[in-house]
Structures are given as C-alpha cells and as structure tokens.
Amino acid sequence: MSVNTATGTGSARASTRWEHFPHDADIGVRGFGATREQAFEQAAMALTAVITDPAGIVAGGKVEIACQAPDDELLLVDWLNALVYEMATRNWVFGRFAVRISGQDLGAQAWGEALDSARHRPTVEVKGATYTALRVAQQADGSWVAQCVVDV
Amino acid sequence: MDLALFQRHSEYAWEIAPHGAMRVPAVIYADQDLISNMDHKVYEQICNVAMLPGIVQASYAMPDAHWGYGFPIGGVAAFDAGDGGVVSAGGVGFDISCGVRCLRTGLQVGAVMAVQKKLADSLYRDIPAGLGSSGTIHLNPAAMDAMLLGGAQWAVVQGHGDAADLECTEEQGCMGGAQPACVSEHAKRRQRDEMGTLGSGNHYLEVQKVVQLFDSSAAQAMGLHEDDVVVSIHCGSRGLGHQIGTEFLKRMVIAAPQHGITLPDRELACAPIDSRLGQEYLGAMRAAINCALANRQILTQLVRNVFARVLPAAQLTLLYDVSHNTCKVEQHTVAGTTHTLHVHRKGATRAFGPGHPALPDALRATGQPVLIGGSMGTASYVLVGTRAGEALSYSSACHGAGRAMSRHQAFKTWQGRQVIDELAARGILIRSPSGRGIAEEAPGAYKDIEAVVDAADAAGLARKVARLEPLVCIKG
C-alpha cells in the first residue's frame, strides 16, 4: 500500500487531522479538531485507517449511531466501540463521520460501504477500543484531542 | 526497565516490595536481558494489579510480559472472594479464552512436504481467516444459547469432531457456570456468523514439524516424536468475547465507586466477586470460554476435512487445548492451607503439574501440556507444567513470544510480500488475505521466543518438551 496510513488530514483546516501512535501489541488512534466533535470524527478516521486506507472507501451508505456515557473519555470509547460493532455486524467500513455531542449523549452519522476484501485490502480486525492512553482534552490553543489505544 | 527497582530472589525471580497502595508484592519471572528490555509500563501495571482488593500472595508477570490493558499481557493474579476479592474484565482481556490447540497428524515431514503447496492452498481456501470472513455456520438464538452453555461438547454433538477430543480439552470442552442470559444481544449478534473462523491479528493456523525434543519421557506421553507433523490453532472467542469485554469494562468502571473500589487505572475495571455485577461477568465470561472452545473445535473439523482430501493417511488427534486469557476458580495452597481462588491469567497459560486432578488420565503422571505460540518465522514450543509452578505462579507460564515492536513500526520496517518471499525461501508457506497484516506480524516484530521459553523453563514455571517449526501458516 503506497498511502501513508499513519496520518491524515481531515479537512483544509490543518488542526483537523488524525494520526496513529505506537503501543507494544496494538495501536493508538488520535484525532485533532477545532471542536470536541471534530476530534471524535478524526479519531474515527484513525480507527478506519487501522483497517484500511480511508481514501478508498466510497461513503455511499449511512448509519445512525447513538451512545451515552458519564464523561467525555468514556464517551469516546463508546463511540469507537459503536463503530466497531457496526463494522463487525454489517461487514462495512466507514470513511466519513458527523458527530454531535450534547452533555452525556452522542449522536452521529457514519457513511461507508460494504467491505470489499479485494479493493479495501483490510489489514486487521479491531476487537475494541480500550481505556489505555485514553484522553479527551482541550489544548492550550483551544483545539481538541481525542485518543485511545485500540485492541487488534 | 531499571533493575534497581527489584529485589532479585534468584536468577529468574525479581520482586517488587509492596509500596504505596500495593497490598502484596509483585514478581516478574525473567532473565536479566528480558527484564532489562521490558517496558516500564509492565512495572507500573503489575504494581497496579497488586493494589486490587482481595489479591492473594503476589501479582505475577511471566517472561513474555509486555504492556497490556490494566494487567500486563503475561500477568497472573488470584483473588479470594471471602476477602473482598474482585473479578476484573481487564484482567481477562477482550479476546476471552484466546488459546492454542495442537493436533497430532500421525504423519512425518516427508509426506507433508510432498504436498506442501496443495495443503497450504486447501487450508487457506477452507479455513475462514481475516476481517470480514464468515463461516458456514449461522446460529439462531436457541442454537447460540446451546453453544454458549455447551462449548466444544456442543460442537461435537453437532458433528464437529470426536468425543475423544474433549478429554484433552481444558474443562473437558465445557466450562461450567456459563450464563447465556448474561451475554448481551449485541455480543450474540456479533457472533452469529463467526463460528469456525480464525479472526485476524496474531491469530493463525500452522502446520508444524517437531524439530527437537528436550524431555523424551514427556514427549512420549504426549505422542510427539522428532520429524512428526502437528497442526496448531491459535484463536479465541471472536466477536462475542470482544463485545463482552467491552461492555463489562464500562459497567465495572462506572460501578467501581459504588463498590468502594478506587481504580489505579480505569482499565483495571473490576467488581467484587460476590457482587451481582461480578457474578454476571463471570457468567458471561464463562459463556465466552465455551464460545472459544466451540470455535477451536469447529476449526479442528475443518482441518480434518482438508487433510482427509489432501493427505488421507493422516489421523488428526488432539494433543491438548489450553486458553491463555481467562479467570478460573481453582484450589491453590497458600502458606500451607488450601484456598479457593479466582485466578486471572491475561496472556498467561495454565500449567498444572503432574498429578493434578483436572488432567486427563493419559497425562496425569506427566503434567499439563503448555502450548506456546511463536511468530510465523520462528518456533513454537510444547512445555509441560511442573509441581514447582504451583508455589511460583499458581501453576502459570508464558503464552508466546510477545511483541518487541509496535505494529506501526513493523509496517514501516517490512513489506508483506518481502516477508512472504523470505519465509518461502526457508520452506515456510504463508497464506493470508492481508499483505499489511503480514508486515505487522513479521517475525522480527516479536521477542526472541527461545529466551522466553528458556526463562520459563529455568524459573521452574514449566519444562521444555518439544520445539516446533512452521511449514505452513494461515494468517488472518
């Protein structure tokens, strides 16, 4: 695969992007955004990039996702695990996300398509998002970061 | 890791004295090189485990220990329900009852090498592997609950394998105390089409040759001889176990304050064994153990079907099936008295010594086979449990080589095609749907398995019996 799967830019705004970070056995996903919602969307892009190149996904179908957790960090893990569940049970991959957060509730749309092994060349299945290196925080410049390690 | 942090009790036992909120010491079994190269996170994690309520004797790490989730991978800890002990979803992990099953084939290397490519291609075609693969078995709700209650025993009744397989499977193929009602509909939905699939990541199916014997008497009892060919299967409870782990981790984190538990790390999420949440987790986790046992049993039959076509002379019989991500209720002797304990093994293999009542008759005098998986290009090992292991680590040993390099670094270092070609030049055929997955699992990304196994042997956790090298590897 020629695409660099370690980082990606989510939009023209340089602060909206994702990256992977190392963990001994697994892999870390990290999203940056001007808002908490954007950071969650970018973390989801990083999750997809563990599996396949997000640029190769035709975002034709839409799935609605809702989850709830008592704090931002648990909400991030819930959000990523909801995507893991949708990927596993629909056999889909997702390449675009829109997240809304209100208090303890997250509502989102995820756009994607059925996994095509020949075209998507999936690397690995994500078992679940974990609480390891889990962090959701606003940085000094006002932008947000959302990250955790995912078990593969 | 800084060796000054430890009191060295022997060449292979390194102890951390209780400090801060630690209730018991922490002990790592390793040689000096292995422990020097371990991530400091292992130190932090075994110390954190030692802080959990009701922990008995010590928190242990095996020679292959590395940074895990809450518990280190390679971590062992036992808890006493009567002393406020806990059960921890993080202490079992996401891939509940991941384990290794080893089958004798009754064949020798020459016969297999004559059809090596055909065998590799046939196994790759018939064993569902990798992301998005599904099996031919689709469970309706009643069949799902029957599988979760019956494990490999259910699979055998359904026609996947022989009753003789069950004798050499932990728990005789069926974990008691499973409660399908404690398994969520989401978890069951994830598993509906995944029975008889290998999964991805570090899971594999290998055809291996026995290249060296270290203990001829134990090898004889296990039916292993030099030049024999065996098949090893490494996988677990698939989507069901992952979903159970995910859901209970969250529930235990949220409930911890109600149980009066202060978590040093959220990933150590746990609940008192005697609490409703603790009992629900145990019921669900035991159902996931049955799922893993059934899954490996179904895969066994798929392998037999392939061998029946490609090598009809083969007789595939089960050497043993042992899990390395579990929490089990066991009797152990602590300070001279017998205790009933909930023993967590996260990336650690149960290793009962000779005479243990849980062993099948044919292996009781020898001890339990301990199956250690390597990476694609290196060796795997069969070890045997020792009597000494009981006092050292609640009869536990290592489970594999353990990663030495992150997936990200491995992908930057190797290309899948290059790894496949290099292994083919050494006579090892790899079949996998994912080139990047192969690069991430390159043999060089793992620790030296010889050092890990030698340390386990020298420390007395388990004794080396046989060294296995791959001929064919089906990688998810």
XYZ file of C-alpha atoms in Angstrom:
628
model
C 0.000 0.000 0.000
C 1.550 3.291 -1.013
C -0.648 5.528 1.108
C 0.795 6.665 4.408
C -1.652 5.192 6.872
C -0.088 6.779 9.912
C -1.522 10.246 9.500
C -4.238 12.006 7.562
C -5.773 15.413 7.141
C -9.495 15.611 7.612
C -10.140 18.972 6.000
C -8.499 22.134 4.767
C -8.054 23.145 8.414
C -4.654 21.918 9.492
C -5.914 21.446 13.050
C -8.400 18.794 11.860
C -6.428 15.623 11.383
C -5.732 12.163 12.713
C -2.701 10.032 13.459
C -1.676 6.699 14.919
C 0.627 6.321 17.890
C 2.545 3.211 18.930
C 1.634 0.657 21.595
C 3.594 -2.566 22.227
C 0.993 -5.023 20.966
C -1.681 -2.840 19.442
C -2.120 0.646 18.049
C -3.218 4.078 19.243
C -5.736 6.277 17.425
C -5.701 10.048 17.875
C -7.944 12.740 16.377
C -7.457 16.507 16.453
C -10.124 19.132 15.750
C -11.233 22.662 16.437
C -14.111 21.167 18.438
C -14.596 18.068 20.566
C -16.925 16.714 17.880
C -14.302 17.111 15.166
C -11.693 15.388 17.324
C -14.114 12.462 17.755
C -14.696 12.345 13.981
C -10.958 12.318 13.324
C -10.370 9.604 15.932
C -12.915 7.542 13.991
C -10.951 8.169 10.788
C -7.829 6.926 12.575
C -9.806 3.821 13.621
C -10.749 3.162 9.993
C -7.130 3.653 8.953
C -6.074 0.798 11.253
C -8.162 -1.421 8.986
C -7.887 0.121 5.516
C -6.988 3.302 3.649
C -9.922 5.681 4.343
C -9.437 7.315 0.931
C -10.505 4.066 -0.731
C -13.940 3.966 0.917
C -16.995 5.051 -1.046
C -19.130 6.784 1.565
C -22.420 5.852 -0.080
C -24.436 4.344 2.764
C -25.304 5.950 6.081
C -25.652 4.505 9.587
C -27.070 6.384 12.586
C -25.265 5.883 15.893
C -26.199 6.988 19.397
C -24.351 6.419 22.660
C -24.188 7.739 26.167
C -21.504 7.842 28.857
C -20.871 9.799 32.055
C -17.773 11.642 30.816
C -16.018 12.640 27.586
C -13.420 9.897 27.756
C -15.881 7.060 28.282
C -17.973 8.617 25.521
C -15.031 8.430 23.094
C -14.544 4.735 23.868
C -18.276 4.146 23.470
C -18.310 5.968 20.130
C -15.403 3.963 18.743
C -16.853 0.714 20.087
C -20.204 1.519 18.467
C -18.347 1.800 15.162
C -16.515 -1.484 15.839
C -19.908 -3.124 16.402
C -21.432 -1.669 13.225
C -18.389 -2.718 11.189
C -18.497 -6.244 12.602
C -22.206 -6.897 12.241
C -22.800 -5.119 8.899
C -19.394 -6.079 7.473
C -18.948 -2.437 6.486
C -16.134 0.086 6.603
C -16.732 3.807 7.186
C -14.943 6.763 5.597
C -16.865 9.855 6.761
C -18.371 10.864 10.093
C -20.537 13.625 11.564
C -20.694 13.772 15.373
C -22.949 15.833 17.649
C -22.416 15.843 21.418
C -24.861 17.196 23.944
C -23.992 16.628 27.582
C -23.577 12.872 28.047
C -25.207 11.989 24.713
C -23.536 11.460 21.383
C -25.440 11.227 18.116
C -23.652 10.583 14.856
C -23.861 9.572 11.249
C -21.240 7.335 9.716
C -21.019 6.950 5.953
C -19.427 3.940 4.322
C -19.952 0.812 2.294
C -19.774 -2.981 2.456
C -16.258 -4.315 2.937
C -14.771 -5.455 -0.365
C -11.722 -7.556 0.532
C -10.161 -7.256 -2.920
C -10.495 -3.468 -3.046
C -10.107 -2.469 0.602
C -7.351 -5.000 1.398
C -8.237 -4.977 5.129
C -5.252 -5.375 7.440
C -6.696 -6.395 10.732
C -9.908 -6.560 12.710
C -10.280 -4.157 15.629
C -11.535 -6.041 18.693
C -12.399 -2.987 20.720
C -11.399 0.484 21.891
C -9.687 0.491 25.283
C -9.106 2.852 28.216
C -5.357 2.719 27.653
C -3.782 6.100 26.802
C -7.366 7.390 26.850
C -7.579 11.171 26.709
C -10.106 13.751 25.574
C -8.885 17.284 26.258
C -8.889 20.838 25.077
C -5.367 22.040 24.342
C -3.747 25.405 25.121
C -4.662 26.767 21.682
C -8.322 25.848 22.184
C -8.286 22.862 19.843
C -9.292 19.358 20.960
C -7.555 15.983 21.042
C -9.305 12.609 21.432
C -7.249 9.410 21.687
C -7.032 5.839 22.974
C -5.394 2.502 22.140
C -7.478 0.007 20.181
C -7.040 -3.730 20.638
C -6.404 -5.612 17.390
C 13.314 -1.463 32.994
C 15.533 -0.256 35.832
C 16.849 -3.331 37.673
C 17.405 -1.244 40.808
C 13.619 -1.314 41.304
C 13.762 -5.032 42.134
C 14.994 -7.392 44.789
C 16.466 -10.333 42.940
C 15.373 -13.559 44.651
C 17.007 -15.904 42.173
C 18.448 -15.715 38.700
C 14.908 -15.692 37.297
C 12.695 -14.160 40.021
C 12.551 -10.372 40.529
C 10.403 -8.967 43.323
C 8.984 -5.503 43.915
C 8.284 -4.919 47.610
C 4.828 -3.547 48.415
C 4.774 0.234 48.426
C 2.085 2.882 48.241
C -1.324 1.203 47.894
C 0.110 -2.231 46.980
C -1.401 -4.970 49.161
C 1.082 -7.663 48.113
C 4.475 -7.815 46.360
C 4.809 -8.074 42.585
C 7.067 -10.693 40.992
C 8.431 -10.920 37.457
C 9.934 -14.195 36.199
C 12.555 -13.461 33.545
C 16.266 -13.474 32.874
C 18.250 -10.261 33.158
C 18.102 -9.465 29.437
C 14.347 -9.991 29.196
C 13.577 -7.865 32.229
C 16.021 -5.151 31.176
C 14.200 -4.870 27.854
C 10.678 -4.885 29.289
C 8.701 -1.666 29.016
C 8.444 0.265 32.282
C 4.676 0.011 31.792
C 4.926 -3.644 32.861
C 6.352 -2.473 36.196
C 3.540 0.060 36.616
C 0.873 -2.446 35.656
C 1.938 -5.303 37.954
C 2.182 -2.807 40.803
C -1.343 -1.549 39.997
C -2.690 -5.121 39.970
C -1.128 -5.607 43.422
C -3.387 -2.799 44.704
C -6.665 -4.552 43.860
C -8.908 -5.746 46.727
C -8.572 -9.346 47.842
C -5.404 -10.140 45.869
C -3.587 -13.117 47.377
C 0.149 -13.672 47.747
C 1.516 -11.586 44.845
C 0.900 -10.095 41.422
C 2.932 -12.011 38.833
C 4.327 -11.376 35.351
C 5.601 -14.097 33.040
C 8.835 -13.906 30.956
C 6.923 -12.700 27.866
C 5.235 -9.824 29.735
C 4.542 -6.618 27.861
C 2.360 -3.531 28.133
C -1.284 -4.592 28.209
C -4.594 -3.144 29.345
C -4.680 -2.705 33.102
C -2.980 -6.051 33.607
C 0.236 -6.555 31.700
C -0.026 -9.175 28.976
C 1.653 -12.092 30.705
C 0.011 -11.144 34.011
C -1.319 -13.546 36.667
C -3.261 -12.650 39.818
C -5.551 -14.571 42.167
C -8.335 -13.164 44.335
C -10.172 -14.509 47.363
C -13.929 -13.848 47.312
C -14.042 -14.210 51.102
C -11.540 -11.390 51.500
C -13.399 -8.917 49.283
C -11.644 -10.209 46.179
C -12.558 -8.952 42.735
C -13.039 -10.236 39.230
C -11.645 -7.956 36.539
C -12.788 -7.725 32.920
C -9.453 -6.042 32.174
C -7.660 -8.937 33.862
C -9.094 -11.354 31.312
C -8.942 -9.106 28.264
C -11.007 -8.600 25.148
C -10.243 -11.895 23.472
C -11.713 -14.075 26.204
C -10.308 -17.627 26.205
C -7.931 -16.979 23.357
C -5.807 -20.086 23.308
C -3.857 -22.708 21.422
C -4.961 -26.159 20.306
C -2.404 -28.644 18.998
C -3.293 -31.686 16.901
C -1.028 -34.613 16.072
C -1.349 -35.735 12.437
C 0.309 -39.153 12.578
C 2.430 -38.004 9.622
C 6.085 -37.194 9.202
C 7.667 -34.228 7.450
C 8.431 -36.011 4.147
C 4.814 -36.945 3.476
C 3.600 -33.408 4.148
C 6.332 -31.637 2.178
C 5.402 -33.713 -0.892
C 2.055 -31.885 -0.963
C 3.002 -28.740 0.969
C 1.648 -26.229 -1.559
C -1.571 -28.124 -2.118
C -2.069 -28.402 1.641
C -1.412 -24.673 2.162
C -3.816 -23.689 -0.611
C -6.518 -26.080 0.588
C -6.286 -24.910 4.200
C -6.390 -21.283 3.067
C -9.484 -21.960 0.974
C -11.386 -23.841 3.670
C -10.425 -22.021 6.887
C -12.192 -18.631 7.082
C -9.482 -16.116 8.022
C -9.165 -12.362 8.156
C -11.515 -9.430 8.543
C -14.971 -9.926 7.078
C -14.716 -13.698 6.699
C -17.637 -15.739 7.944
C -18.132 -19.433 8.459
C -20.752 -21.746 7.081
C -22.445 -22.000 10.483
C -25.093 -19.423 11.345
C -26.618 -19.699 14.795
C -30.233 -18.867 15.611
C -30.933 -17.634 19.167
C -31.630 -21.120 20.582
C -28.523 -22.606 18.969
C -26.451 -19.647 20.199
C -27.506 -20.270 23.812
C -26.864 -24.012 23.442
C -23.362 -23.279 22.120
C -22.655 -20.837 24.962
C -23.683 -23.467 27.504
C -22.044 -26.467 25.851
C -18.774 -25.263 24.310
C -16.777 -27.913 22.467
C -19.161 -30.575 23.804
C -21.944 -28.813 21.877
C -19.742 -28.679 18.763
C -19.024 -32.420 18.923
C -22.743 -33.206 19.271
C -23.318 -31.049 16.180
C -20.865 -33.248 14.265
C -17.685 -31.182 14.550
C -15.097 -33.654 15.747
C -14.882 -36.622 18.078
C -15.795 -37.189 21.700
C -12.144 -38.186 22.237
C -11.162 -34.566 21.529
C -12.937 -33.461 24.687
C -10.719 -35.487 27.020
C -7.722 -33.370 26.029
C -9.504 -30.012 26.143
C -9.495 -27.897 29.299
C -12.727 -28.371 31.286
C -13.415 -31.388 29.044
C -14.577 -28.868 26.465
C -17.382 -27.333 28.543
C -16.916 -24.530 31.078
C -19.377 -24.882 33.913
C -21.254 -21.863 35.245
C -21.829 -20.219 31.867
C -24.904 -17.985 31.768
C -26.022 -17.117 28.239
C -28.625 -14.775 29.773
C -25.729 -12.562 30.947
C -24.441 -12.215 27.379
C -25.927 -9.187 25.618
C -27.844 -9.360 22.361
C -25.099 -7.235 20.801
C -22.482 -9.819 21.736
C -24.596 -12.656 20.371
C -25.267 -10.695 17.187
C -21.530 -10.206 16.636
C -21.004 -13.955 16.908
C -23.933 -15.110 14.783
C -21.875 -15.698 11.631
C -18.414 -16.073 13.160
C -18.347 -19.691 14.390
C -15.483 -21.621 12.826
C -13.471 -18.529 11.878
C -9.865 -17.777 12.730
C -10.017 -13.988 13.059
C -7.067 -11.727 12.327
C -4.165 -10.010 14.080
C -1.896 -12.528 15.789
C -4.271 -15.458 15.234
C -3.131 -18.264 12.972
C -3.325 -21.883 11.973
C 0.039 -23.559 11.428
C 1.251 -26.894 10.149
C 4.441 -27.501 12.109
C 7.251 -30.036 12.333
C 8.739 -31.344 15.565
C 12.416 -30.418 15.246
C 13.752 -31.130 18.723
C 12.753 -32.981 21.874
C 14.002 -31.901 25.300
C 12.159 -34.385 27.508
C 11.731 -37.751 25.832
C 9.529 -39.156 28.571
C 7.020 -36.269 28.448
C 7.177 -36.223 24.638
C 6.400 -39.947 24.599
C 3.387 -39.403 26.847
C 2.179 -36.631 24.527
C 2.745 -38.762 21.424
C 5.421 -36.467 19.977
C 8.491 -37.667 18.062
C 11.144 -35.832 16.070
C 10.061 -35.219 12.472
C 6.370 -35.557 13.352
C 3.955 -33.051 11.852
C 1.376 -31.299 14.047
C -1.256 -28.591 13.466
C -1.617 -25.681 15.900
C -4.608 -23.347 16.002
C -4.406 -20.003 17.824
C -7.664 -18.066 18.188
C -10.358 -17.204 20.701
C -13.964 -16.239 21.271
C -14.140 -13.875 18.289
C -16.652 -11.030 18.277
C -18.652 -12.370 21.211
C -15.731 -12.209 23.621
C -14.690 -8.791 22.375
C -18.171 -7.393 22.906
C -18.488 -8.914 26.402
C -15.113 -7.447 27.375
C -16.091 -4.024 26.044
C -19.478 -3.916 27.782
C -18.361 -5.189 31.198
C -15.289 -2.970 31.232
C -17.572 0.062 31.019
C -20.051 -1.263 33.556
C -17.257 -2.073 36.021
C -15.624 1.363 35.624
C -18.912 3.126 36.302
C -19.831 0.854 39.236
C -16.410 0.913 40.939
C -17.215 3.826 43.293
C -20.483 2.125 44.367
C -18.412 -0.936 45.284
C -15.966 1.230 47.237
C -13.165 0.428 44.772
C -10.583 3.036 43.814
C -9.112 2.066 40.472
C -5.419 2.897 39.980
C -6.104 2.601 36.225
C -9.564 2.501 34.597
C -8.512 -0.476 32.520
C -8.312 -2.440 35.791
C -12.098 -2.189 35.971
C -13.340 -4.833 38.384
C -16.197 -5.752 40.683
C -16.345 -7.800 43.886
C -16.668 -11.495 43.039
C -19.718 -11.716 45.259
C -21.463 -8.679 43.736
C -24.236 -9.021 41.194
C -22.076 -7.389 38.525
C -19.155 -9.692 39.328
C -21.373 -12.760 39.043
C -22.913 -11.521 35.792
C -19.446 -11.005 34.331
C -18.353 -14.491 35.396
C -21.491 -15.968 33.789
C -20.864 -14.090 30.539
C -17.109 -14.743 30.537
C -17.652 -18.484 31.030
C -20.092 -18.438 28.093
C -17.322 -16.781 26.054
C -14.903 -19.529 27.135
C -17.382 -22.035 25.722
C -17.589 -19.992 22.530
C -13.797 -20.152 22.133
C -13.735 -23.907 22.848
C -16.538 -24.492 20.324
C -14.779 -22.306 17.770
C -11.496 -24.206 18.013
C -13.426 -27.499 17.905
C -15.190 -26.483 14.664
C -11.878 -25.349 13.162
C -10.438 -28.741 14.106
C -13.053 -30.477 11.993
C -12.405 -28.123 9.061
C -8.707 -29.024 9.274
C -9.557 -32.732 9.397
C -11.699 -32.363 6.276
C -8.796 -30.753 4.398
C -6.322 -33.421 5.496
C -8.785 -36.160 4.530
C -8.697 -34.861 0.964
C -5.025 -33.906 0.656
C -3.362 -36.459 2.943
C -5.858 -39.260 3.569
C -3.353 -41.213 5.663
C -3.450 -38.525 8.345
C -5.071 -39.246 11.712
C -5.625 -35.947 13.489
C -5.813 -36.481 17.245
C -5.872 -33.788 19.892
C -2.731 -33.289 21.946
C -4.271 -30.524 24.064
C -6.297 -27.309 24.016
C -5.409 -24.608 26.538
C -6.531 -20.984 26.868
C -4.404 -18.046 27.960
C -6.998 -15.274 28.635
C -9.273 -16.463 31.444
C -10.433 -16.185 35.026
C -10.939 -19.590 36.626
C -11.910 -20.820 40.067
C -9.129 -23.086 41.314
C -7.829 -24.590 44.538
C -4.342 -23.425 45.484
C -2.134 -23.847 48.515
C -1.125 -20.562 50.106
C 1.016 -20.576 53.250
C 0.200 -24.234 53.816
C -3.570 -24.026 53.536
C -5.873 -24.642 50.590
C -7.795 -21.662 49.228
C -10.441 -21.379 46.542
C -9.267 -18.536 44.340
C -10.330 -16.714 41.181
C -7.146 -16.899 39.128
C -6.813 -14.355 36.314
C -4.408 -15.224 33.521
C -4.060 -12.472 30.922
C -1.720 -13.723 28.221
C -0.543 -16.481 30.546
C -1.070 -20.227 30.209
C -2.357 -22.526 32.918
C 0.379 -25.070 33.615
C -0.807 -27.746 36.053
C 1.923 -30.074 37.260
C 1.919 -33.884 37.409
C -0.868 -35.424 39.455
C -3.337 -32.560 39.136
C -6.897 -33.936 39.222
C -8.026 -31.728 36.291
C -5.691 -33.529 33.892
C -6.849 -36.361 31.630
C -5.763 -39.843 32.722
C -3.232 -40.182 29.907
C -1.398 -37.027 31.005
C -1.887 -37.088 34.784
C 1.514 -38.570 35.554
C 3.229 -36.228 33.084
C 1.621 -32.855 33.703
C -0.375 -30.493 31.550
C 0.860 -29.615 28.042
C 1.605 -25.883 27.848
C 1.310 -24.691 24.248
C 3.430 -21.657 23.391
C 2.813 -19.933 20.075
C 5.646 -18.257 18.208
C 5.543 -15.952 15.211
C 5.373 -17.059 11.572
C 9.068 -17.499 11.019
C 10.195 -18.696 14.402
C 9.489 -21.674 16.577
C 6.604 -22.668 18.801
C 7.066 -24.834 21.873
C 5.320 -27.529 23.833
C 6.129 -27.290 27.529
C 4.769 -29.251 30.463
C 3.549 -27.975 33.815
C 5.660 -28.579 36.919
C 4.877 -29.209 40.584
C 7.030 -26.185 41.450
C 4.791 -23.929 39.349
C 2.038 -24.177 41.966
C 4.044 -22.194 44.526
C 5.702 -19.919 41.967
C 2.751 -18.596 39.970
C -0.470 -20.512 40.717
C 0.663 -23.004 38.041
C 1.007 -20.476 35.234
C 3.570 -19.969 32.492
C 4.185 -17.765 29.477
C 1.979 -17.833 26.372
C 4.090 -16.688 23.436
C 6.991 -14.607 22.299
C 5.357 -11.242 22.968
C 5.795 -8.285 20.674
C 9.089 -6.396 20.654
C 7.999 -3.770 18.113
C 4.754 -1.870 17.552
C 2.563 -2.699 14.552
C 3.197 0.784 13.206
C 6.966 0.320 13.342
C 6.713 -3.171 11.840
C 4.664 -1.866 8.910
C 7.279 0.821 8.303
C 10.085 -1.754 8.514
C 8.791 -4.598 6.329
C 6.595 -5.235 3.324
C 4.200 -8.171 3.326
C 5.459 -9.582 0.023
C 9.053 -9.435 1.206
C 8.202 -11.343 4.416
C 6.284 -13.994 2.445
C 9.150 -14.444 -0.048
C 11.813 -14.654 2.650
C 9.844 -17.275 4.559
C 9.130 -19.225 1.342
C 12.886 -19.360 0.721
C 13.168 -21.034 4.136
C 10.485 -23.576 3.221
C 7.609 -21.866 5.100
C 4.461 -21.141 3.073
C 2.328 -18.215 4.273
C -1.241 -17.714 3.135
C -3.076 -14.556 4.225
C -5.629 -12.117 2.816
C -3.609 -9.140 4.080
C -0.108 -8.092 2.972
C -0.033 -5.284 5.514
C -1.167 -7.715 8.200
C 1.793 -9.944 7.318
C 4.183 -6.987 7.599
C 2.744 -6.055 11.008
C 3.168 -9.663 12.162
C 6.679 -10.085 10.714
C 8.825 -12.474 12.784
C 11.256 -9.657 13.603
C 8.471 -7.741 15.380
C 8.442 -10.366 18.136
C 10.756 -11.066 21.028
C 13.134 -13.994 20.917
C 10.879 -16.912 21.829
C 13.884 -19.059 22.771
C 14.792 -16.597 25.528
C 11.196 -16.517 26.801
C 10.839 -20.294 26.883
C 14.299 -20.828 28.365
C 13.443 -18.386 31.162
C 10.123 -20.142 31.864
C 11.972 -23.471 31.999
C 14.843 -22.204 34.138
C 12.465 -20.414 36.513
C 10.583 -23.697 37.004
C 7.228 -22.442 35.684
C 7.111 -25.167 33.012
C 9.615 -27.561 31.422
C 10.542 -27.672 27.740
C 9.307 -30.761 25.884
C 9.429 -30.059 22.149
C 10.337 -27.354 19.669
C 8.089 -26.917 16.644
C 8.875 -25.041 13.429
C 6.293 -23.908 10.861
C 5.816 -25.473 7.423
C 2.550 -23.712 6.527
C 0.947 -20.699 8.196
C -2.601 -19.482 7.540
C -2.724 -15.976 8.930
C -5.885 -13.985 9.448
